[in-house]
Short mmCIF file of C-alpha atoms and ligand atoms in Angstrom, two decimals:
data_model
loop_
_atom_site.label_atom_id
_atom_site.label_comp_id
_atom_site.label_asym_id
_atom_site.label_seq_id
_atom_site.Cartn_x
_atom_site.Cartn_y
_atom_site.Cartn_z
CA MET A 1 -0.31 -0.07 0.20
CA ASN A 2 1.61 3.76 -0.87
CA GLU A 3 0.88 6.02 1.98
CA VAL A 4 -2.83 7.11 0.39
CA GLU A 5 -4.23 4.04 0.13
CA LEU A 6 -2.63 3.22 3.92
CA LEU A 7 -4.72 6.72 5.18
CA ALA A 8 -7.86 5.71 3.07
CA ASP A 9 -7.61 2.32 4.96
CA ALA A 10 -7.59 3.92 8.57
CA ASP A 11 -10.25 6.14 7.12
CA ALA A 12 -12.63 3.28 6.26
CA ARG A 13 -11.43 2.08 9.62
CA GLY A 14 -12.14 4.61 11.68
CA ARG A 15 -15.73 5.73 9.61
CA GLN A 16 -16.41 1.45 10.67
CA TYR A 17 -15.26 2.39 14.43
CA THR A 18 -17.66 4.90 14.57
CA GLU A 19 -21.08 3.67 13.14
CA ALA A 20 -20.84 0.49 15.41
CA ASN A 21 -20.39 2.62 18.32
CA ARG A 22 -23.70 3.11 19.74
CA ASN A 23 -24.07 -0.50 19.46
CA ARG A 24 -20.63 -0.84 21.23
CA ARG A 25 -20.02 -2.63 24.13
CA VAL A 26 -19.06 0.67 26.59
CA PHE A 27 -16.66 -1.52 28.71
CA PRO A 28 -14.72 -4.23 26.56
CA SER A 29 -15.53 -7.43 27.05
CA ASP A 30 -13.08 -9.84 29.64
CA GLN A 31 -11.72 -11.44 25.80
CA ALA A 32 -11.07 -8.35 24.38
CA ILE A 33 -9.18 -7.40 28.01
CA ALA A 34 -7.47 -10.19 27.35
CA ALA A 35 -6.44 -10.86 24.03
CA LEU A 36 -4.17 -7.63 24.65
CA THR A 37 -1.66 -9.56 25.27
CA ARG A 38 -1.30 -9.68 21.75
CA PHE A 39 0.88 -6.19 22.27
CA ASP A 40 3.01 -7.53 24.06
CA GLU A 41 5.98 -8.11 22.10
CA PRO A 42 9.29 -7.45 21.18
CA LEU A 43 10.79 -3.87 20.21
CA PRO A 44 11.04 -5.44 15.90
CA GLU A 45 14.68 -5.97 14.54
CA GLU A 46 12.92 -4.95 10.94
CA GLY A 47 10.34 -2.43 10.56
CA ALA A 48 6.58 -3.99 10.20
CA ARG A 49 4.21 -3.57 7.17
CA SER A 50 2.46 -0.46 8.18
CA GLU A 51 -0.78 -1.68 7.09
CA GLU A 52 -0.46 -4.67 8.65
CA THR A 53 0.62 -1.99 11.95
CA LEU A 54 -2.34 -1.34 11.21
CA ARG A 55 -4.81 -4.18 11.15
CA LEU A 56 -3.33 -5.21 14.12
CA LEU A 57 -4.30 -2.18 16.06
CA ASP A 58 -8.31 -1.70 14.64
CA ASP A 59 -8.15 -5.80 15.26
CA VAL A 60 -7.34 -5.86 18.44
CA GLY A 61 -6.88 -2.60 19.49
CA SER A 62 -10.23 -1.25 19.07
CA PRO A 63 -12.74 -4.38 20.77
CA ALA A 64 -10.35 -3.08 23.92
CA THR A 65 -11.91 0.85 23.56
CA THR A 66 -14.40 2.15 25.48
CA ALA A 67 -17.31 3.53 24.45
CA SER A 68 -16.94 7.10 25.50
CA ASN A 69 -17.41 8.69 22.15
CA GLY A 70 -20.75 6.47 22.36
CA PRO A 71 -24.86 7.46 23.97
CA ARG A 72 -24.17 5.59 27.17
CA TYR A 73 -20.65 6.54 28.33
CA PHE A 74 -21.92 8.22 32.19
CA GLY A 75 -18.31 7.65 33.91
CA PHE A 76 -16.30 11.24 34.97
CA VAL A 77 -16.51 13.69 32.45
CA ILE A 78 -15.36 11.93 29.59
CA GLY A 79 -17.81 14.38 26.79
CA ALA A 80 -17.20 12.43 23.29
CA SER A 81 -15.88 13.98 19.43
CA LEU A 82 -18.45 16.03 17.82
CA PRO A 83 -19.12 15.97 14.56
CA ALA A 84 -17.84 18.65 13.25
CA ALA A 85 -14.38 18.88 15.15
CA ALA A 86 -13.31 14.98 14.92
CA ALA A 87 -13.12 15.94 11.09
CA VAL A 88 -10.98 18.82 11.06
CA GLU A 89 -8.73 16.94 13.54
CA ARG A 90 -8.99 13.90 10.51
CA LEU A 91 -7.79 17.25 8.33
CA MET A 92 -5.26 18.98 10.49
CA LEU A 93 -3.24 15.72 11.33
CA ALA A 94 -2.42 16.14 7.75
CA TRP A 95 -1.20 19.27 8.16
CA ASP A 96 1.18 18.71 10.57
CA GLN A 97 2.07 22.31 11.94
CA CYS A 98 3.43 22.99 14.53
CA ALA A 99 2.00 26.20 15.76
CA SER A 100 4.41 27.94 18.06
CA THR A 101 3.92 30.82 16.08
CA PHE A 102 2.37 32.50 12.84
CA ASP A 103 6.11 32.35 11.22
CA ASN A 104 5.55 27.88 12.01
CA SER A 105 1.79 28.02 11.00
CA PRO A 106 -0.17 30.98 9.92
CA ILE A 107 -3.57 29.49 9.03
CA SER A 108 -2.72 27.80 12.92
CA ALA A 109 -2.02 31.91 14.19
CA THR A 110 -5.49 32.56 12.96
CA LEU A 111 -7.77 29.93 13.25
CA GLU A 112 -6.50 29.91 17.23
CA ARG A 113 -6.67 33.95 17.80
CA VAL A 114 -10.22 33.46 16.42
CA ALA A 115 -10.87 30.66 18.78
CA ALA A 116 -9.68 32.69 21.72
CA GLY A 117 -11.97 35.59 21.09
CA TRP A 118 -15.04 32.82 20.45
CA ILE A 119 -13.88 30.89 24.18
CA LEU A 120 -14.18 35.27 25.36
CA ASP A 121 -17.47 35.29 23.88
CA ALA A 122 -19.58 32.33 24.59
CA LEU A 123 -18.05 31.97 28.49
CA ASP A 124 -18.55 35.88 28.65
CA LEU A 125 -15.23 36.65 30.36
CA PRO A 126 -13.20 39.68 30.06
CA ARG A 127 -12.79 39.83 26.04
CA GLU A 128 -9.13 41.37 27.04
CA SER A 129 -7.63 38.20 28.59
CA ALA A 130 -5.63 36.52 26.96
CA VAL A 131 -6.37 32.54 25.91
CA GLY A 132 -3.39 29.68 25.60
CA PHE A 133 -4.99 26.59 24.15
CA GLY A 134 -2.70 23.67 25.67
CA THR A 135 -3.22 19.89 26.50
CA SER A 136 -5.22 19.23 29.41
CA ALA A 137 -6.72 21.24 32.55
CA THR A 138 -4.21 20.37 34.75
CA ALA A 139 -1.52 21.45 32.60
CA CYS A 140 -3.88 24.81 32.49
CA THR A 141 -4.12 25.19 35.73
CA LEU A 142 -0.24 24.28 36.36
CA THR A 143 0.00 27.49 33.91
CA ALA A 144 -2.35 29.87 34.94
CA LEU A 145 -1.80 28.99 39.03
CA ALA A 146 2.52 29.29 37.80
CA VAL A 147 1.21 33.13 36.54
CA ALA A 148 -0.84 33.96 39.94
CA ARG A 149 2.80 34.00 42.14
CA ARG A 150 4.36 35.47 40.03
CA GLU A 151 2.04 38.57 40.00
CA LEU A 152 1.35 38.35 43.54
CA LEU A 153 5.79 38.54 44.25
CA ALA A 154 5.83 41.02 41.55
CA ARG A 155 3.81 42.74 43.61
CA GLN A 156 5.47 41.93 46.91
CA HIS A 157 8.62 44.23 44.28
CA TRP A 158 10.38 40.30 43.73
CA ASP A 159 11.77 39.35 40.73
CA PHE A 160 10.53 35.78 40.40
CA ASP A 161 12.67 34.79 37.13
CA ARG A 162 15.34 36.30 37.99
CA GLN A 163 15.52 35.25 41.96
CA GLY A 164 13.65 32.56 41.96
CA LEU A 165 12.19 31.38 45.05
CA HIS A 166 14.87 30.82 47.78
CA ASN A 167 14.11 33.93 49.79
CA ALA A 168 11.18 34.57 48.17
CA PRO A 169 7.68 36.52 50.08
CA ALA A 170 5.86 33.64 50.72
CA ILE A 171 2.86 33.11 48.85
CA ARG A 172 -0.26 31.68 51.55
CA VAL A 173 -2.24 28.92 48.78
CA VAL A 174 -6.43 29.28 50.20
CA VAL A 175 -8.39 26.19 48.44
CA SER A 176 -11.95 24.20 48.38
CA GLU A 177 -11.66 21.02 50.91
CA LEU A 178 -13.12 19.64 47.87
CA VAL A 179 -10.45 20.95 45.68
CA HIS A 180 -10.06 19.11 42.79
CA ILE A 181 -7.09 16.28 42.91
CA THR A 182 -5.10 17.92 39.37
CA VAL A 183 -5.40 20.96 40.94
CA LYS A 184 -2.94 20.27 43.81
CA LYS A 185 -0.56 17.95 42.19
CA ALA A 186 -0.08 21.61 39.97
CA LEU A 187 0.47 22.90 43.16
CA ARG A 188 2.73 20.27 44.37
CA VAL A 189 4.51 20.81 41.00
CA LEU A 190 4.98 23.68 41.47
CA GLY A 191 6.59 24.06 44.90
CA PHE A 192 4.03 24.23 47.17
CA GLY A 193 4.05 21.47 50.21
CA LEU A 194 0.92 20.32 50.94
CA ASP A 195 0.62 20.68 54.16
CA GLN A 196 1.12 24.40 53.16
CA ILE A 197 -2.37 24.68 51.78
CA VAL A 198 -4.81 26.25 53.59
CA TYR A 199 -8.56 24.30 52.95
CA ALA A 200 -11.53 26.45 52.92
CA PRO A 201 -14.70 24.40 54.26
CA VAL A 202 -17.65 23.60 52.18
CA ASP A 203 -20.92 22.85 53.15
CA ALA A 204 -22.84 19.87 52.11
CA GLN A 205 -23.23 20.05 48.52
CA GLY A 206 -20.05 21.13 48.40
CA ARG A 207 -19.72 24.86 47.91
CA VAL A 208 -16.68 26.82 49.63
CA ASP A 209 -19.02 28.11 52.84
CA THR A 210 -18.48 31.72 52.41
CA ALA A 211 -19.15 32.42 56.50
CA ARG A 212 -15.33 30.13 57.39
CA LEU A 213 -13.21 31.34 54.82
CA PRO A 214 -10.26 30.86 55.81
CA LEU A 215 -7.77 34.37 55.68
CA LEU A 216 -7.17 36.49 52.36
CA ASP A 217 -4.44 38.76 52.03
CA ALA A 218 -2.33 40.23 48.71
CA ARG A 219 -0.02 37.30 49.16
CA THR A 220 -2.81 34.40 48.76
CA ILE A 221 -3.97 32.48 45.77
CA LEU A 222 -7.51 31.41 46.16
CA CYS A 223 -8.38 28.61 43.87
CA LEU A 224 -12.29 28.58 43.14
CA GLN A 225 -14.13 26.01 40.95
CA ALA A 226 -16.83 26.22 39.36
CA GLY A 227 -18.39 22.58 38.90
CA GLU A 228 -17.13 20.23 42.06
CA VAL A 229 -16.82 16.73 40.55
CA ASN A 230 -19.20 14.95 42.81
CA THR A 231 -22.23 17.49 42.50
CA GLY A 232 -21.58 19.70 40.06
CA ALA A 233 -22.10 22.81 42.36
CA PHE A 234 -20.11 26.35 42.02
CA ASP A 235 -18.89 28.02 44.71
CA PRO A 236 -20.68 31.22 45.30
CA PHE A 237 -18.55 33.60 43.39
CA ASP A 238 -20.39 36.90 44.00
CA GLU A 239 -20.16 36.75 47.50
CA ILE A 240 -16.29 35.17 47.53
CA ILE A 241 -14.44 36.66 44.49
CA PRO A 242 -15.06 40.73 44.97
CA ARG A 243 -14.17 40.00 48.97
CA ALA A 244 -10.99 38.35 47.47
CA ARG A 245 -9.91 40.85 44.79
CA ARG A 246 -10.37 44.16 48.05
CA ALA A 247 -7.57 41.56 50.03
CA GLY A 248 -5.39 42.00 46.97
CA ALA A 249 -5.88 37.62 46.41
CA TRP A 250 -5.69 36.11 43.08
CA VAL A 251 -8.49 34.26 42.57
CA HIS A 252 -8.16 30.89 40.20
CA VAL A 253 -11.27 29.44 39.25
CA ASP A 254 -10.97 25.70 37.93
CA GLY A 255 -13.84 25.04 35.80
CA ALA A 256 -12.70 21.92 33.96
CA PHE A 257 -16.17 21.66 32.75
CA GLY A 258 -18.70 23.43 35.00
CA LEU A 259 -17.51 26.77 33.24
CA TRP A 260 -19.25 26.12 29.93
CA ALA A 261 -22.95 26.51 32.06
CA ARG A 262 -22.13 29.91 31.70
CA ALA A 263 -22.84 29.45 27.75
CA SER A 264 -26.48 28.98 28.92
CA SER A 265 -29.11 29.46 30.28
CA LEU A 266 -27.60 28.44 33.33
CA ALA A 267 -25.32 30.93 33.44
CA ARG A 268 -26.70 32.20 36.88
CA LEU A 269 -24.56 29.34 38.80
CA THR A 270 -21.74 30.68 37.73
CA TYR A 271 -22.39 34.15 38.40
CA GLY A 272 -19.85 36.66 39.69
CA VAL A 273 -17.18 33.96 37.93
CA GLU A 274 -16.15 36.78 35.50
CA LEU A 275 -14.26 38.45 38.64
CA ALA A 276 -11.26 36.19 39.32
CA ASP A 277 -8.06 36.76 37.63
CA SER A 278 -7.63 33.68 35.95
CA TRP A 279 -9.84 30.25 34.80
CA THR A 280 -8.92 27.28 34.00
CA THR A 281 -11.68 25.05 31.49
CA ASP A 282 -11.37 22.30 28.98
CA ALA A 283 -12.68 22.14 25.68
CA HIS A 284 -12.34 18.03 25.40
CA LYS A 285 -14.84 17.24 28.03
CA TRP A 286 -17.97 19.47 27.99
CA LEU A 287 -17.30 20.64 24.50
CA ASN A 288 -17.09 17.77 22.61
CA THR A 289 -13.86 18.11 20.58
CA PRO A 290 -10.95 14.82 20.73
CA TYR A 291 -8.24 15.26 23.59
CA ASP A 292 -6.70 17.44 24.77
CA CYS A 293 -7.64 19.99 24.30
CA ALA A 294 -7.86 23.15 27.18
CA MET A 295 -7.73 26.46 27.98
CA THR A 296 -5.61 28.79 30.46
CA ILE A 297 -7.56 32.18 30.39
CA CYS A 298 -6.00 34.92 32.35
CA ARG A 299 -7.84 38.32 32.38
CA ASP A 300 -4.22 39.68 32.77
CA ALA A 301 -2.79 39.12 29.11
CA ARG A 302 0.48 40.84 30.00
CA ALA A 303 0.67 38.60 32.45
CA LEU A 304 0.50 35.05 31.33
CA ALA A 305 2.73 36.10 28.28
CA GLU A 306 5.87 37.19 30.48
CA SER A 307 5.25 34.18 32.51
CA MET A 308 5.46 31.82 29.71
CA ASN A 309 7.35 33.72 27.01
CA SER A 310 10.35 31.38 24.74
CA ASP A 311 11.54 33.44 22.87
CA ALA A 312 15.01 32.91 21.47
CA VAL A 313 16.79 34.65 19.20
CA TYR A 314 16.10 31.83 16.51
CA ALA A 315 12.23 31.89 17.60
CA SER A 316 10.50 34.94 18.90
CA ALA A 317 7.04 36.13 18.22
CA SER A 318 3.96 38.81 19.26
CA VAL A 319 3.63 38.24 22.72
CA ASP A 320 -0.15 36.27 22.60
CA ALA A 321 1.92 34.00 19.74
CA GLN A 322 0.64 30.38 21.29
CA LYS A 323 4.10 29.69 22.17
CA ASN A 324 4.66 32.17 24.88
CA LEU A 325 0.92 31.24 26.51
CA THR A 326 1.56 28.04 26.84
CA LEU A 327 3.99 25.15 28.39
CA GLU A 328 4.69 24.02 25.10
CA PHE A 329 6.90 25.58 22.92
CA SER A 330 6.45 22.69 20.04
CA ARG A 331 2.48 22.05 19.70
CA ARG A 332 -0.26 21.48 17.67
CA PRO A 333 -2.68 23.99 17.22
CA ARG A 334 -5.33 22.48 19.20
CA GLY A 335 -7.22 25.37 19.28
CA ILE A 336 -8.69 24.37 15.40
CA PRO A 337 -10.90 22.06 17.08
CA VAL A 338 -12.16 24.61 19.51
CA TRP A 339 -13.08 27.19 16.27
CA ALA A 340 -15.00 23.92 15.02
CA ALA A 341 -16.61 22.77 17.36
CA LEU A 342 -17.80 26.34 17.97
CA ARG A 343 -19.06 27.08 14.48
CA SER A 344 -20.58 24.39 13.86
CA LEU A 345 -22.94 24.30 17.26
CA GLY A 346 -22.95 28.28 17.14
CA ARG A 347 -23.97 30.14 19.95
CA GLN A 348 -27.29 28.15 20.37
CA GLY A 349 -26.01 24.60 19.73
CA VAL A 350 -23.96 24.75 22.58
CA ALA A 351 -26.56 26.45 24.76
CA ALA A 352 -29.08 24.03 24.11
CA LEU A 353 -25.94 21.03 24.54
CA ILE A 354 -25.15 21.68 27.53
CA GLU A 355 -29.27 22.64 28.78
CA ARG A 356 -30.00 19.02 27.27
CA HIS A 357 -27.56 17.95 29.47
CA CYS A 358 -28.30 19.13 32.65
CA ALA A 359 -32.25 18.40 32.08
CA GLN A 360 -30.88 14.37 30.81
CA ALA A 361 -29.33 14.76 34.57
CA ARG A 362 -32.35 15.96 36.58
CA ARG A 363 -34.45 12.90 34.84
CA ILE A 364 -32.44 10.45 35.74
CA GLY A 365 -31.77 11.80 39.37
CA GLU A 366 -36.55 11.31 38.93
CA GLY A 367 -35.60 7.79 37.42
CA LEU A 368 -33.35 6.62 40.06
CA ALA A 369 -35.61 8.26 43.08
CA ALA A 370 -38.82 6.23 41.54
CA ILE A 371 -36.52 3.21 41.52
CA GLY A 372 -35.93 4.12 45.70
CA LEU A 373 -32.36 5.08 45.39
CA GLU A 374 -31.18 8.14 47.53
CA VAL A 375 -30.10 11.00 45.40
CA LEU A 376 -27.31 12.78 47.24
CA ASN A 377 -26.60 15.69 45.23
CA GLN A 378 -29.30 18.84 44.16
CA ILE A 379 -28.79 18.72 40.64
CA THR A 380 -28.47 21.59 39.11
CA LEU A 381 -25.67 20.52 36.69
CA ASN A 382 -25.07 17.51 34.55
CA GLN A 383 -23.58 15.19 37.90
CA VAL A 384 -25.84 12.98 39.63
CA LEU A 385 -24.78 11.61 42.87
CA PHE A 386 -26.26 8.28 44.74
CA ARG A 387 -25.90 5.06 46.91
CA CYS A 388 -28.59 2.37 47.62
CA ALA A 389 -28.75 1.78 51.32
CA SER A 390 -26.51 -0.34 52.61
CA ASP A 391 -22.68 -0.23 51.07
CA ALA A 392 -22.05 -3.30 49.97
CA GLN A 393 -25.04 -2.98 47.56
CA THR A 394 -24.07 0.37 46.16
CA LEU A 395 -20.87 -1.47 45.46
CA ALA A 396 -22.42 -4.68 43.96
CA VAL A 397 -24.97 -2.70 41.43
CA ARG A 398 -21.77 -0.50 40.23
CA GLU A 399 -19.99 -3.62 39.09
CA ALA A 400 -23.25 -5.28 37.87
CA VAL A 401 -23.75 -2.10 35.39
CA GLN A 402 -20.35 -2.29 34.91
CA ALA A 403 -20.12 -5.58 33.70
CA SER A 404 -23.44 -5.22 31.99
CA GLY A 405 -21.59 -3.54 29.52
CA GLU A 406 -24.97 -1.72 28.20
CA ALA A 407 -23.95 1.53 29.87
CA TRP A 408 -20.40 2.54 32.45
CA PHE A 409 -20.37 5.00 35.35
CA GLY A 410 -18.05 4.98 38.11
CA GLY A 411 -17.87 5.10 41.46
CA THR A 412 -16.90 8.03 44.27
CA ILE A 413 -16.78 8.46 48.08
CA TRP A 414 -18.82 11.02 49.58
CA HIS A 415 -19.17 11.94 52.90
CA GLY A 416 -17.56 8.61 54.16
CA ARG A 417 -19.06 6.32 52.04
CA PRO A 418 -19.24 4.95 48.43
CA ALA A 419 -21.75 6.72 46.14
CA MET A 420 -21.98 6.41 42.97
CA ARG A 421 -21.37 9.23 40.14
CA ILE A 422 -23.40 9.68 36.44
CA SER A 423 -22.18 12.86 34.58
CA VAL A 424 -24.26 12.91 30.97
CA SER A 425 -21.71 14.98 29.01
CA SER A 426 -21.85 13.06 25.41
CA TRP A 427 -23.66 14.83 22.34
CA ARG A 428 -24.35 11.37 21.45
CA THR A 429 -27.11 10.79 24.58
CA GLN A 430 -30.38 10.68 23.74
CA ASP A 431 -33.23 10.93 25.65
CA ALA A 432 -33.70 6.76 25.10
CA ASP A 433 -30.04 6.08 26.11
CA VAL A 434 -30.98 8.30 29.61
CA GLU A 435 -34.28 5.69 30.01
CA THR A 436 -31.82 2.72 28.29
CA LEU A 437 -29.45 3.59 30.88
CA LEU A 438 -32.42 3.76 33.76
CA ALA A 439 -33.90 0.66 32.88
CA LEU A 440 -30.61 -1.39 33.30
CA ILE A 441 -30.48 0.10 36.69
CA ALA A 442 -33.60 -0.73 37.89
CA ARG A 443 -33.48 -4.52 36.30
CA THR A 444 -29.85 -4.92 38.37
CA VAL A 445 -31.19 -3.58 41.78
CA ARG A 446 -33.97 -6.08 41.04
CA GLN A 447 -32.51 -8.80 40.30
CA LEU A 448 -29.61 -7.99 42.94
CA HIS A 449 -31.25 -7.31 45.95
CA GLY A 450 -35.48 -8.10 45.20
CA ASP A 451 -37.73 -5.13 45.84
CA HIS A 452 -35.79 -3.48 48.60
CA PRO A 453 -33.01 -1.90 47.76
CA CYS A 454 -33.37 0.93 50.13
CA GLY A 455 -33.85 -1.29 53.25
CA PRO A 456 -31.89 -2.80 55.28
C1 LIG B 1 -11.66 16.93 34.34
C2 LIG B 1 -11.13 17.39 35.69
C3 LIG B 1 -10.09 18.45 36.04
C4 LIG B 1 -8.92 17.90 34.99
O1 LIG B 1 -8.76 18.31 33.68
P1 LIG B 1 -7.87 17.46 33.05
O2 LIG B 1 -8.31 17.80 31.26
O3 LIG B 1 -8.77 15.82 33.08
O4 LIG B 1 -6.18 17.48 33.07
C5 LIG B 1 -9.66 19.20 37.35
N1 LIG B 1 -10.83 20.12 37.58
C6 LIG B 1 -11.64 19.24 37.53
C7 LIG B 1 -13.13 19.77 38.33
C8 LIG B 1 -12.54 17.85 36.75
O5 LIG B 1 -13.31 17.81 36.24
#
């Protein structure tokens, strides 16, 4: 096969995979997983034929995928790939652009500039903000927190870039008690010890409790969140952020998925979030672009550009070049799938997607309650948290659903006890898929526990 025939073969296989997605097992069978030993081969001495490598990947690899790009995957907050976003990725692969600067790739720089503007418009964040397209919310939060520390130190007349951290004024970090693990990871990697972090107590839904907010001052970075991973709850931004800003603190918001509520009629949940200094959000979750695709958004465009600058004598660029706004130097133009997703949905399409998922989550909550299960969160967003009467029942129901291959959702611990967690975030999930999920859970509960799902 020549190159073009090989790519055509890959594309045909990709199309077949996509077509079969609706009926695929949501989690692979034990048999498909066992077959993965086929890949445990030594590094070949001589190269294999490309078409044979592709065939192996499809024959053994495709059956062992998780159908998270299908309609009945409710685990984590995974999203799916919108057709427009998936299609432009295919073309982007052919282009193979290094999207560091305009000089590297004029088309990439242009589309990422347009996508950045649309993101600020869709999320209604300060239009003067800089937007860096990074690999993940993890990487983008690391970026934002590095900027935050550098700026707070600069206000204390400390030049972080030249003087580093040794003998620098101490910077405090205040985070929600239910801060996402990746924010903690970013802090740890940046050199904030976990024992140094101050935890803000939360209420029953996982929102930072305004009445018990720790001290904030001009040497504090405060991390809030839009969309707690279990409940989907939002911190009370309008009460906290003005206070924090008056104290001179830097406010960063982790809105990996929840910030998208802002692009819908649920925007009121995020009221006041626009007052923060920096935000992180993913496109690969609720905007349904392919992985890896996320954004650092920073109100002070100069601060982000200075902090991430990587100009060299052989590679200097404008301050808003993506290599100067992200951790990466060589990088793919991950803003292009964002551009395609937003262009294919439009403002109304984004709102409709978010609103539909939230309505489906409410329907799931009603259905679970009707089965006799305990719904643990106020369903304000796309997350549903629930459990059976006993921990053993909760674990048994989750495992049985996961093993069924008909749908998939994960487990968590809520207030010290096991719980189950459903997230609606795929454009493919139709109302019928929600009913299939509820019927599956009802059947599973009946088979395992008879008529007493809430009994002792
Ligand atoms: C998923 C998630 C993250 C991490 O995002 P990645 O893109 O997976 O790095 C951070 N915060 C919240 C609230 C999340 O849901």
